[in-house]
PDB file of C-alpha atoms and ligand atoms in Angstrom:
ATOM      1  CA  MET E   1      11.980  17.174   5.059  1.00  0.00           C
ATOM      2  CA  SER E   2      11.532  18.487   1.541  1.00  0.00           C
ATOM      3  CA  SER E   3      13.652  19.140  -1.502  1.00  0.00           C
ATOM      4  CA  HIS E   4      12.469  21.906  -3.858  1.00  0.00           C
ATOM      5  CA  GLY E   5       8.875  21.313  -2.788  1.00  0.00           C
ATOM      6  CA  ILE E   6       9.071  17.507  -2.945  1.00  0.00           C
ATOM      7  CA  GLU E   7       8.480  15.650   0.327  1.00  0.00           C
ATOM      8  CA  VAL E   8      11.487  13.493   1.285  1.00  0.00           C
ATOM      9  CA  LYS E   9      10.710  10.458   3.433  1.00  0.00           C
ATOM     10  CA  THR E  10      12.874   8.571   5.911  1.00  0.00           C
ATOM     11  CA  ALA E  11      13.244   4.807   5.581  1.00  0.00           C
ATOM     12  CA  ASP E  12      10.861   4.379   8.529  1.00  0.00           C
ATOM     13  CA  GLN E  13       8.252   6.577   6.866  1.00  0.00           C
ATOM     14  CA  ILE E  14       8.564   4.563   3.650  1.00  0.00           C
ATOM     15  CA  LYS E  15       7.915   1.418   5.692  1.00  0.00           C
ATOM     16  CA  VAL E  16       4.613   2.929   6.841  1.00  0.00           C
ATOM     17  CA  MET E  17       3.802   3.835   3.228  1.00  0.00           C
ATOM     18  CA  ARG E  18       4.439   0.180   2.391  1.00  0.00           C
ATOM     19  CA  ARG E  19       1.674  -0.788   4.822  1.00  0.00           C
ATOM     20  CA  ALA E  20      -0.713   1.545   2.966  1.00  0.00           C
ATOM     21  CA  GLY E  21       0.561   0.182  -0.344  1.00  0.00           C
ATOM     22  CA  LEU E  22      -0.101  -3.398   0.675  1.00  0.00           C
ATOM     23  CA  VAL E  23      -3.683  -2.547   1.611  1.00  0.00           C
ATOM     24  CA  VAL E  24      -4.073  -1.034  -1.866  1.00  0.00           C
ATOM     25  CA  ALA E  25      -2.476  -4.057  -3.546  1.00  0.00           C
ATOM     26  CA  LYS E  26      -4.725  -6.492  -1.686  1.00  0.00           C
ATOM     27  CA  ALA E  27      -7.881  -4.514  -2.400  1.00  0.00           C
ATOM     28  CA  LEU E  28      -7.065  -4.348  -6.111  1.00  0.00           C
ATOM     29  CA  ILE E  29      -6.546  -8.117  -6.172  1.00  0.00           C
ATOM     30  CA  ALA E  30      -9.869  -8.659  -4.402  1.00  0.00           C
ATOM     31  CA  MET E  31     -11.668  -6.337  -6.811  1.00  0.00           C
ATOM     32  CA  GLY E  32      -9.961  -7.970  -9.800  1.00  0.00           C
ATOM     33  CA  GLU E  33     -11.198 -11.356  -8.658  1.00  0.00           C
ATOM     34  CA  ALA E  34     -14.732  -9.979  -8.462  1.00  0.00           C
ATOM     35  CA  VAL E  35     -14.693  -8.489 -11.971  1.00  0.00           C
ATOM     36  CA  ARG E  36     -16.920 -10.621 -14.191  1.00  0.00           C
ATOM     37  CA  PRO E  37     -19.919 -10.162 -16.479  1.00  0.00           C
ATOM     38  CA  ARG E  38     -23.068  -8.887 -14.768  1.00  0.00           C
ATOM     39  CA  ILE E  39     -21.571  -7.400 -11.599  1.00  0.00           C
ATOM     40  CA  ARG E  40     -22.332  -3.729 -10.906  1.00  0.00           C
ATOM     41  CA  THR E  41     -19.517  -1.239 -10.578  1.00  0.00           C
ATOM     42  CA  ALA E  42     -20.897  -0.392  -7.106  1.00  0.00           C
ATOM     43  CA  ASP E  43     -20.144  -3.972  -6.015  1.00  0.00           C
ATOM     44  CA  LEU E  44     -16.425  -3.148  -6.262  1.00  0.00           C
ATOM     45  CA  ASP E  45     -16.810  -0.253  -3.826  1.00  0.00           C
ATOM     46  CA  VAL E  46     -18.364  -2.627  -1.275  1.00  0.00           C
ATOM     47  CA  ILE E  47     -15.328  -4.925  -1.553  1.00  0.00           C
ATOM     48  CA  ALA E  48     -12.902  -2.013  -1.283  1.00  0.00           C
ATOM     49  CA  ARG E  49     -14.579  -0.632   1.853  1.00  0.00           C
ATOM     50  CA  LYS E  50     -14.314  -4.027   3.520  1.00  0.00           C
ATOM     51  CA  VAL E  51     -10.593  -4.294   2.785  1.00  0.00           C
ATOM     52  CA  LEU E  52     -10.040  -0.831   4.278  1.00  0.00           C
ATOM     53  CA  GLN E  53     -11.990  -1.749   7.380  1.00  0.00           C
ATOM     54  CA  ASP E  54     -10.327  -5.148   7.838  1.00  0.00           C
ATOM     55  CA  ASN E  55      -6.894  -3.519   7.634  1.00  0.00           C
ATOM     56  CA  GLY E  56      -7.457  -0.480   9.839  1.00  0.00           C
ATOM     57  CA  ALA E  57      -7.012   1.830   6.865  1.00  0.00           C
ATOM     58  CA  THR E  58      -9.059   4.798   5.693  1.00  0.00           C
ATOM     59  CA  SER E  59      -9.957   6.109   2.256  1.00  0.00           C
ATOM     60  CA  ASN E  60      -8.158   8.988   0.587  1.00  0.00           C
ATOM     61  CA  PHE E  61     -10.727   9.012  -2.247  1.00  0.00           C
ATOM     62  CA  LEU E  62     -13.932   9.270  -0.209  1.00  0.00           C
ATOM     63  CA  ASN E  63     -14.957  12.946   0.071  1.00  0.00           C
ATOM     64  CA  TYR E  64     -11.921  14.025  -1.943  1.00  0.00           C
ATOM     65  CA  GLY E  65     -12.403  17.548  -3.245  1.00  0.00           C
ATOM     66  CA  ALA E  66     -14.690  18.680  -0.432  1.00  0.00           C
ATOM     67  CA  GLU E  67     -12.186  21.396   0.532  1.00  0.00           C
ATOM     68  CA  TRP E  68     -12.196  23.114  -2.836  1.00  0.00           C
ATOM     69  CA  GLY E  69     -15.858  23.381  -3.674  1.00  0.00           C
ATOM     70  CA  ILE E  70     -16.283  20.504  -6.106  1.00  0.00           C
ATOM     71  CA  PRO E  71     -18.760  17.737  -5.241  1.00  0.00           C
ATOM     72  CA  PRO E  72     -16.975  15.499  -2.718  1.00  0.00           C
ATOM     73  CA  TYR E  73     -16.002  12.206  -4.368  1.00  0.00           C
ATOM     74  CA  PRO E  74     -18.689   9.746  -3.143  1.00  0.00           C
ATOM     75  CA  ALA E  75     -16.840   6.406  -3.134  1.00  0.00           C
ATOM     76  CA  THR E  76     -13.591   4.698  -2.065  1.00  0.00           C
ATOM     77  CA  VAL E  77     -12.699   3.570  -5.588  1.00  0.00           C
ATOM     78  CA  CYS E  78     -12.886   4.915  -9.142  1.00  0.00           C
ATOM     79  CA  VAL E  79     -14.324   2.410 -11.613  1.00  0.00           C
ATOM     80  CA  SER E  80     -13.877   3.555 -15.203  1.00  0.00           C
ATOM     81  CA  VAL E  81     -15.431   1.363 -17.902  1.00  0.00           C
ATOM     82  CA  ASP E  82     -14.518   1.434 -21.624  1.00  0.00           C
ATOM     83  CA  GLU E  83     -14.688   5.074 -22.822  1.00  0.00           C
ATOM     84  CA  VAL E  84     -14.448   6.363 -19.243  1.00  0.00           C
ATOM     85  CA  ILE E  85     -10.832   7.429 -18.761  1.00  0.00           C
ATOM     86  CA  VAL E  86     -10.673   8.100 -15.010  1.00  0.00           C
ATOM     87  CA  HIS E  87     -12.792   9.015 -11.975  1.00  0.00           C
ATOM     88  CA  GLY E  88     -15.786   6.823 -12.881  1.00  0.00           C
ATOM     89  CA  ILE E  89     -18.147   6.790  -9.886  1.00  0.00           C
ATOM     90  CA  PRO E  90     -19.273   3.275  -8.859  1.00  0.00           C
ATOM     91  CA  GLY E  91     -22.980   2.811  -9.461  1.00  0.00           C
ATOM     92  CA  ASP E  92     -25.526   0.713 -11.324  1.00  0.00           C
ATOM     93  CA  ARG E  93     -23.526   0.228 -14.518  1.00  0.00           C
ATOM     94  CA  VAL E  94     -23.271  -3.502 -15.182  1.00  0.00           C
ATOM     95  CA  LEU E  95     -20.064  -4.994 -16.575  1.00  0.00           C
ATOM     96  CA  GLU E  96     -20.301  -7.023 -19.772  1.00  0.00           C
ATOM     97  CA  GLU E  97     -17.960  -9.546 -21.362  1.00  0.00           C
ATOM     98  CA  GLY E  98     -15.235  -7.724 -23.290  1.00  0.00           C
ATOM     99  CA  ASP E  99     -15.500  -4.439 -21.386  1.00  0.00           C
ATOM    100  CA  ILE E 100     -12.273  -3.025 -19.978  1.00  0.00           C
ATOM    101  CA  VAL E 101     -12.598  -1.691 -16.464  1.00  0.00           C
ATOM    102  CA  SER E 102     -10.006   0.493 -14.754  1.00  0.00           C
ATOM    103  CA  VAL E 103     -10.068   0.225 -10.990  1.00  0.00           C
ATOM    104  CA  ASP E 104      -8.220   3.022  -9.159  1.00  0.00           C
ATOM    105  CA  PHE E 105      -7.927   2.774  -5.397  1.00  0.00           C
ATOM    106  CA  GLY E 106      -6.105   4.425  -2.533  1.00  0.00           C
ATOM    107  CA  ALA E 107      -5.665   3.999   1.213  1.00  0.00           C
ATOM    108  CA  ILE E 108      -4.223   5.850   4.205  1.00  0.00           C
ATOM    109  CA  VAL E 109      -2.387   4.060   7.042  1.00  0.00           C
ATOM    110  CA  ASP E 110      -1.107   6.132   9.975  1.00  0.00           C
ATOM    111  CA  GLY E 111      -1.306   9.268   7.842  1.00  0.00           C
ATOM    112  CA  TRP E 112       0.622   7.885   4.854  1.00  0.00           C
ATOM    113  CA  HIS E 113      -0.972   7.347   1.437  1.00  0.00           C
ATOM    114  CA  GLY E 114      -0.938   4.651  -1.226  1.00  0.00           C
ATOM    115  CA  ASP E 115      -2.520   4.920  -4.693  1.00  0.00           C
ATOM    116  CA  ALA E 116      -2.667   2.409  -7.551  1.00  0.00           C
ATOM    117  CA  ALA E 117      -4.792   1.310 -10.507  1.00  0.00           C
ATOM    118  CA  ARG E 118      -5.231  -1.769 -12.666  1.00  0.00           C
ATOM    119  CA  THR E 119      -7.283  -2.293 -15.814  1.00  0.00           C
ATOM    120  CA  PHE E 120      -9.111  -5.620 -16.094  1.00  0.00           C
ATOM    121  CA  ILE E 121     -10.697  -7.247 -19.138  1.00  0.00           C
ATOM    122  CA  VAL E 122     -14.160  -8.468 -18.209  1.00  0.00           C
ATOM    123  CA  GLY E 123     -14.310 -12.190 -18.969  1.00  0.00           C
ATOM    124  CA  GLY E 124     -10.535 -12.310 -19.380  1.00  0.00           C
ATOM    125  CA  GLY E 125     -10.244 -12.297 -23.193  1.00  0.00           C
ATOM    126  CA  THR E 126      -6.894 -11.228 -24.612  1.00  0.00           C
ATOM    127  CA  SER E 127      -7.326 -11.056 -28.370  1.00  0.00           C
ATOM    128  CA  THR E 128      -9.186  -7.769 -28.819  1.00  0.00           C
ATOM    129  CA  GLU E 129      -7.622  -4.421 -29.588  1.00  0.00           C
ATOM    130  CA  ALA E 130      -8.872  -3.271 -26.182  1.00  0.00           C
ATOM    131  CA  ALA E 131      -6.898  -6.082 -24.554  1.00  0.00           C
ATOM    132  CA  GLU E 132      -3.863  -4.934 -26.518  1.00  0.00           C
ATOM    133  CA  LEU E 133      -4.369  -1.405 -25.167  1.00  0.00           C
ATOM    134  CA  VAL E 134      -4.516  -2.767 -21.624  1.00  0.00           C
ATOM    135  CA  GLU E 135      -1.234  -4.608 -22.089  1.00  0.00           C
ATOM    136  CA  ILE E 136       0.481  -1.633 -23.745  1.00  0.00           C
ATOM    137  CA  THR E 137      -0.558   0.573 -20.816  1.00  0.00           C
ATOM    138  CA  ARG E 138       0.544  -1.986 -18.230  1.00  0.00           C
ATOM    139  CA  LYS E 139       3.928  -2.334 -19.918  1.00  0.00           C
ATOM    140  CA  ALA E 140       4.355   1.443 -20.118  1.00  0.00           C
ATOM    141  CA  MET E 141       3.715   1.691 -16.395  1.00  0.00           C
ATOM    142  CA  TRP E 142       6.466  -0.837 -15.708  1.00  0.00           C
ATOM    143  CA  ASP E 143       8.813   0.858 -18.172  1.00  0.00           C
ATOM    144  CA  GLY E 144       8.181   4.127 -16.307  1.00  0.00           C
ATOM    145  CA  VAL E 145       8.740   2.465 -12.948  1.00  0.00           C
ATOM    146  CA  ALA E 146      11.952   0.877 -14.221  1.00  0.00           C
ATOM    147  CA  ALA E 147      13.142   4.265 -15.454  1.00  0.00           C
ATOM    148  CA  ALA E 148      12.570   5.682 -11.969  1.00  0.00           C
ATOM    149  CA  ALA E 149      15.285   3.321 -10.690  1.00  0.00           C
ATOM    150  CA  SER E 150      17.961   5.401 -12.397  1.00  0.00           C
ATOM    151  CA  ALA E 151      16.113   8.627 -13.251  1.00  0.00           C
ATOM    152  CA  LYS E 152      17.799  11.866 -12.280  1.00  0.00           C
ATOM    153  CA  ARG E 153      14.784  13.973 -13.213  1.00  0.00           C
ATOM    154  CA  VAL E 154      11.051  13.480 -13.687  1.00  0.00           C
ATOM    155  CA  GLY E 155      11.466  13.839 -17.451  1.00  0.00           C
ATOM    156  CA  ASP E 156      13.460  10.596 -17.523  1.00  0.00           C
ATOM    157  CA  VAL E 157      10.374   8.740 -16.237  1.00  0.00           C
ATOM    158  CA  SER E 158       7.987  10.628 -18.506  1.00  0.00           C
ATOM    159  CA  ALA E 159      10.125  10.005 -21.584  1.00  0.00           C
ATOM    160  CA  ALA E 160      10.338   6.280 -20.795  1.00  0.00           C
ATOM    161  CA  ILE E 161       6.540   6.043 -20.638  1.00  0.00           C
ATOM    162  CA  GLN E 162       6.165   7.936 -23.900  1.00  0.00           C
ATOM    163  CA  ALA E 163       8.838   5.805 -25.598  1.00  0.00           C
ATOM    164  CA  SER E 164       7.055   2.671 -24.416  1.00  0.00           C
ATOM    165  CA  ALA E 165       3.785   3.847 -25.977  1.00  0.00           C
ATOM    166  CA  ASP E 166       5.483   4.970 -29.179  1.00  0.00           C
ATOM    167  CA  GLY E 167       7.336   1.656 -29.475  1.00  0.00           C
ATOM    168  CA  SER E 168       4.272  -0.486 -28.839  1.00  0.00           C
ATOM    169  CA  GLY E 169       3.486  -1.085 -32.496  1.00  0.00           C
ATOM    170  CA  ARG E 170      -0.009   0.359 -32.144  1.00  0.00           C
ATOM    171  CA  ARG E 171      -0.968   4.000 -32.247  1.00  0.00           C
ATOM    172  CA  VAL E 172      -2.298   4.918 -28.796  1.00  0.00           C
ATOM    173  CA  GLY E 173      -3.437   8.270 -27.455  1.00  0.00           C
ATOM    174  CA  ILE E 174      -1.395   9.453 -24.461  1.00  0.00           C
ATOM    175  CA  VAL E 175      -3.765  11.366 -22.183  1.00  0.00           C
ATOM    176  CA  ARG E 176      -2.182  14.679 -21.223  1.00  0.00           C
ATOM    177  CA  ASP E 177      -4.847  16.166 -18.964  1.00  0.00           C
ATOM    178  CA  TYR E 178      -4.039  13.796 -16.054  1.00  0.00           C
ATOM    179  CA  THR E 179      -0.599  12.937 -14.724  1.00  0.00           C
ATOM    180  CA  GLY E 180       1.190  10.930 -12.099  1.00  0.00           C
ATOM    181  CA  HIS E 181       2.266  12.724  -8.967  1.00  0.00           C
ATOM    182  CA  GLY E 182       4.303  12.765  -5.808  1.00  0.00           C
ATOM    183  CA  ILE E 183       2.643  11.038  -2.851  1.00  0.00           C
ATOM    184  CA  GLY E 184       3.245  10.776   0.893  1.00  0.00           C
ATOM    185  CA  THR E 185       1.402  12.588   3.676  1.00  0.00           C
ATOM    186  CA  GLU E 186      -1.053  13.672   0.948  1.00  0.00           C
ATOM    187  CA  MET E 187      -2.264  11.688  -2.049  1.00  0.00           C
ATOM    188  CA  HIS E 188      -1.351  14.362  -4.579  1.00  0.00           C
ATOM    189  CA  GLN E 189       1.956  16.122  -4.049  1.00  0.00           C
ATOM    190  CA  ASN E 190       4.735  17.616  -6.143  1.00  0.00           C
ATOM    191  CA  PRO E 191       6.053  16.777  -8.617  1.00  0.00           C
ATOM    192  CA  ASP E 192       3.603  16.138 -11.451  1.00  0.00           C
ATOM    193  CA  VAL E 193       4.726  13.098 -13.452  1.00  0.00           C
ATOM    194  CA  PRO E 194       3.427  13.495 -17.032  1.00  0.00           C
ATOM    195  CA  ASN E 195       3.157  10.467 -19.304  1.00  0.00           C
ATOM    196  CA  TYR E 196       5.108  12.209 -22.055  1.00  0.00           C
ATOM    197  CA  GLY E 197       8.177  14.420 -21.982  1.00  0.00           C
ATOM    198  CA  ARG E 198      11.877  14.773 -22.548  1.00  0.00           C
ATOM    199  CA  PRO E 199      14.751  13.170 -20.681  1.00  0.00           C
ATOM    200  CA  ARG E 200      16.872  15.326 -18.373  1.00  0.00           C
ATOM    201  CA  ARG E 201      14.040  17.842 -17.886  1.00  0.00           C
ATOM    202  CA  GLY E 202      11.867  18.560 -14.883  1.00  0.00           C
ATOM    203  CA  ALA E 203      12.318  18.239 -11.138  1.00  0.00           C
ATOM    204  CA  ARG E 204      15.344  16.410  -9.739  1.00  0.00           C
ATOM    205  CA  LEU E 205      14.609  13.042  -8.155  1.00  0.00           C
ATOM    206  CA  GLY E 206      16.411  11.464  -5.235  1.00  0.00           C
ATOM    207  CA  THR E 207      16.370   9.158  -2.233  1.00  0.00           C
ATOM    208  CA  GLY E 208      13.264   9.388  -0.098  1.00  0.00           C
ATOM    209  CA  MET E 209      10.920  10.575  -2.829  1.00  0.00           C
ATOM    210  CA  CYS E 210       7.764   8.614  -3.635  1.00  0.00           C
ATOM    211  CA  LEU E 211       5.907   8.813  -6.929  1.00  0.00           C
ATOM    212  CA  ALA E 212       2.604   7.549  -8.295  1.00  0.00           C
ATOM    213  CA  ILE E 213       3.433   6.544 -11.873  1.00  0.00           C
ATOM    214  CA  GLU E 214       0.262   6.170 -13.914  1.00  0.00           C
ATOM    215  CA  PRO E 215       0.045   6.034 -17.701  1.00  0.00           C
ATOM    216  CA  ILE E 216      -3.420   6.552 -19.170  1.00  0.00           C
ATOM    217  CA  PHE E 217      -3.729   5.621 -22.855  1.00  0.00           C
ATOM    218  CA  THR E 218      -6.609   5.456 -25.337  1.00  0.00           C
ATOM    219  CA  LEU E 219      -7.312   3.662 -28.616  1.00  0.00           C
ATOM    220  CA  GLY E 220      -8.099   7.000 -30.252  1.00  0.00           C
ATOM    221  CA  SER E 221      -7.938  10.650 -29.278  1.00  0.00           C
ATOM    222  CA  PRO E 222      -6.195  11.588 -26.016  1.00  0.00           C
ATOM    223  CA  GLY E 223      -8.693  14.449 -25.564  1.00  0.00           C
ATOM    224  CA  THR E 224     -10.854  14.369 -22.425  1.00  0.00           C
ATOM    225  CA  VAL E 225     -14.360  15.532 -21.511  1.00  0.00           C
ATOM    226  CA  GLU E 226     -15.649  15.851 -17.935  1.00  0.00           C
ATOM    227  CA  LEU E 227     -19.306  14.892 -17.466  1.00  0.00           C
ATOM    228  CA  ASP E 228     -21.900  16.950 -15.554  1.00  0.00           C
ATOM    229  CA  ASP E 229     -21.302  14.975 -12.350  1.00  0.00           C
ATOM    230  CA  GLU E 230     -17.978  16.903 -12.269  1.00  0.00           C
ATOM    231  CA  TRP E 231     -16.013  13.645 -11.849  1.00  0.00           C
ATOM    232  CA  THR E 232     -16.462  11.156 -14.686  1.00  0.00           C
ATOM    233  CA  VAL E 233     -13.925  11.794 -17.444  1.00  0.00           C
ATOM    234  CA  VAL E 234     -14.541  10.262 -20.888  1.00  0.00           C
ATOM    235  CA  THR E 235     -12.650  10.339 -24.158  1.00  0.00           C
ATOM    236  CA  GLU E 236     -13.806  13.062 -26.541  1.00  0.00           C
ATOM    237  CA  ASP E 237     -14.171  10.485 -29.355  1.00  0.00           C
ATOM    238  CA  ASN E 238     -15.634   7.662 -27.215  1.00  0.00           C
ATOM    239  CA  SER E 239     -12.571   5.499 -27.808  1.00  0.00           C
ATOM    240  CA  TRP E 240     -11.673   3.168 -24.943  1.00  0.00           C
ATOM    241  CA  ALA E 241      -9.056   3.975 -22.308  1.00  0.00           C
ATOM    242  CA  ALA E 242      -6.794   2.023 -19.963  1.00  0.00           C
ATOM    243  CA  HIS E 243      -5.036   3.144 -16.763  1.00  0.00           C
ATOM    244  CA  TRP E 244      -2.313   1.451 -14.711  1.00  0.00           C
ATOM    245  CA  GLU E 245      -0.708   2.975 -11.631  1.00  0.00           C
ATOM    246  CA  ASN E 246       1.747   2.063  -8.873  1.00  0.00           C
ATOM    247  CA  THR E 247       3.188   3.993  -5.953  1.00  0.00           C
ATOM    248  CA  VAL E 248       6.979   3.626  -5.881  1.00  0.00           C
ATOM    249  CA  ALA E 249       9.593   4.681  -3.337  1.00  0.00           C
ATOM    250  CA  ILE E 250      13.106   5.714  -4.302  1.00  0.00           C
ATOM    251  CA  THR E 251      15.354   4.389  -1.525  1.00  0.00           C
ATOM    252  CA  GLU E 252      19.072   4.679  -1.024  1.00  0.00           C
ATOM    253  CA  ASP E 253      19.563   1.216  -2.508  1.00  0.00           C
ATOM    254  CA  GLY E 254      16.971   1.051  -5.208  1.00  0.00           C
ATOM    255  CA  LEU E 255      13.265   1.130  -5.887  1.00  0.00           C
ATOM    256  CA  TRP E 256      10.483  -0.409  -3.859  1.00  0.00           C
ATOM    257  CA  VAL E 257       7.083  -0.700  -5.555  1.00  0.00           C
ATOM    258  CA  LEU E 258       4.863  -0.155  -2.541  1.00  0.00           C
ATOM    259  CA  THR E 259       1.556  -1.149  -4.164  1.00  0.00           C
ATOM    260  CA  GLU E 260       2.655  -4.565  -5.463  1.00  0.00           C
ATOM    261  CA  LEU E 261       2.622  -7.648  -3.214  1.00  0.00           C
ATOM    262  CA  ASP E 262       6.141  -8.583  -4.345  1.00  0.00           C
ATOM    263  CA  GLY E 263       7.415  -5.015  -4.159  1.00  0.00           C
ATOM    264  CA  GLY E 264       7.914  -5.059  -7.925  1.00  0.00           C
ATOM    265  CA  ARG E 265      10.555  -7.798  -7.716  1.00  0.00           C
ATOM    266  CA  ALA E 266       9.381  -9.908 -10.683  1.00  0.00           C
ATOM    267  CA  GLU E 267       8.653  -7.169 -13.221  1.00  0.00           C
ATOM    268  CA  LEU E 268      11.814  -5.248 -12.376  1.00  0.00           C
ATOM    269  CA  ALA E 269      14.015  -8.363 -12.391  1.00  0.00           C
ATOM    270  CA  ALA E 270      12.796  -8.936 -15.956  1.00  0.00           C
ATOM    271  CA  ARG E 271      14.290  -5.499 -16.705  1.00  0.00           C
ATOM    272  CA  GLY E 272      17.570  -6.254 -14.911  1.00  0.00           C
ATOM    273  CA  ILE E 273      16.713  -4.180 -11.809  1.00  0.00           C
ATOM    274  CA  ASP E 274      16.902  -5.329  -8.172  1.00  0.00           C
ATOM    275  CA  ILE E 275      14.343  -3.897  -5.790  1.00  0.00           C
ATOM    276  CA  ASN E 276      15.164  -2.751  -2.259  1.00  0.00           C
ATOM    277  CA  ASP E 277      12.583  -4.244   0.075  1.00  0.00           C
ATOM    278  CA  LEU E 278      13.181  -2.353   3.337  1.00  0.00           C
ATOM    279  CA  SER E 279      11.189  -4.913   5.322  1.00  0.00           C
ATOM    280  CA  GLN E 280      13.787  -7.625   4.644  1.00  0.00           C
TER     281      GLN E 280
HETATM  282  N1  LIG C 301      -6.159   7.952  -7.580  1.00  0.00           N
HETATM  283  C1  LIG C 301      -6.371   8.991  -8.533  1.00  0.00           C
HETATM  284  C2  LIG C 301      -5.013   9.308  -9.024  1.00  0.00           C
HETATM  285  O1  LIG C 301      -4.449   8.429  -9.532  1.00  0.00           O
HETATM  286  C3  LIG C 301      -7.175  10.102  -8.008  1.00  0.00           C
HETATM  287  C4  LIG C 301      -8.465   9.684  -7.471  1.00  0.00           C
HETATM  288  S1  LIG C 301      -9.541  10.983  -7.475  1.00  0.00           S
HETATM  289  C5  LIG C 301     -10.522  10.730  -6.169  1.00  0.00           C
HETATM  290  O2  LIG C 301      -4.416  10.321  -8.850  1.00  0.00           O
HETATM  291  F1  LIG C 301     -11.308  11.703  -6.052  1.00  0.00           F
HETATM  292  F2  LIG C 301     -11.157   9.627  -6.300  1.00  0.00           F
HETATM  293  F3  LIG C 301      -9.796  10.635  -5.088  1.00  0.00           F
HETATM  294 CO1  LIG C 302      -2.639   8.663  -8.683  1.00  0.00          CO
END
């Protein structure tokens, strides 16, 4: 079923999306545990492939783009270090203490997609301005997710993310060239979910819709440059960027964050919101 071009899922279909989401959540945890000084970004792709295989899932990233004449994406995960904003291709780059590394990963189970991203601080420090950026971006993601619980239109989510950035006490660049998106039987569906905007604008949201909510912020300019590999996107001023993403389902009785092990229970409870875990 669809509503104004947005795929509407049944409760049973959302339960299958949860299976994909859990594979994504587990893989991101495994990759996060592996992040430390001196590993190569390609090492994360090895871990991600194993999680897919062990869970009977396939990759929605691998070979992405083949249909429309851009170089097919060559890995199962995007690993974007420091000034790389998104779509960093895993390779020989070695992580160093104090780097920030965004890990974006997706999976397909029985034809249904999950998509999520986390940004890790290599070595775990928390006192740098980069670490502050990571936390501001993470919080904005959760503020956007929380807004989705009562949002009537996409703009309500977008405005919540923007307000979170603007209220963070630090000036951050909100990247405009990449947005969140609907997700379901394809990874990228309607509607776009920008990380800035005005309340009460945009597509109407409702039960059965699933969104990937994914703020991408920088410590400087929000302007982007795509490298010659036609994938890697860096900041135009070389400032560092962070990216957090979750796939969420809007159910009849509340939100379910499909790409978090706890379904979003803890973070949303802290915002006074109950989740609706359809598996319970
Ligand atoms: N997961 C990304 C997003 O958040 C897209 C990945 S691009 C790919 O929308 F080529 F790697 F698939
Ligand atoms: Co996404």
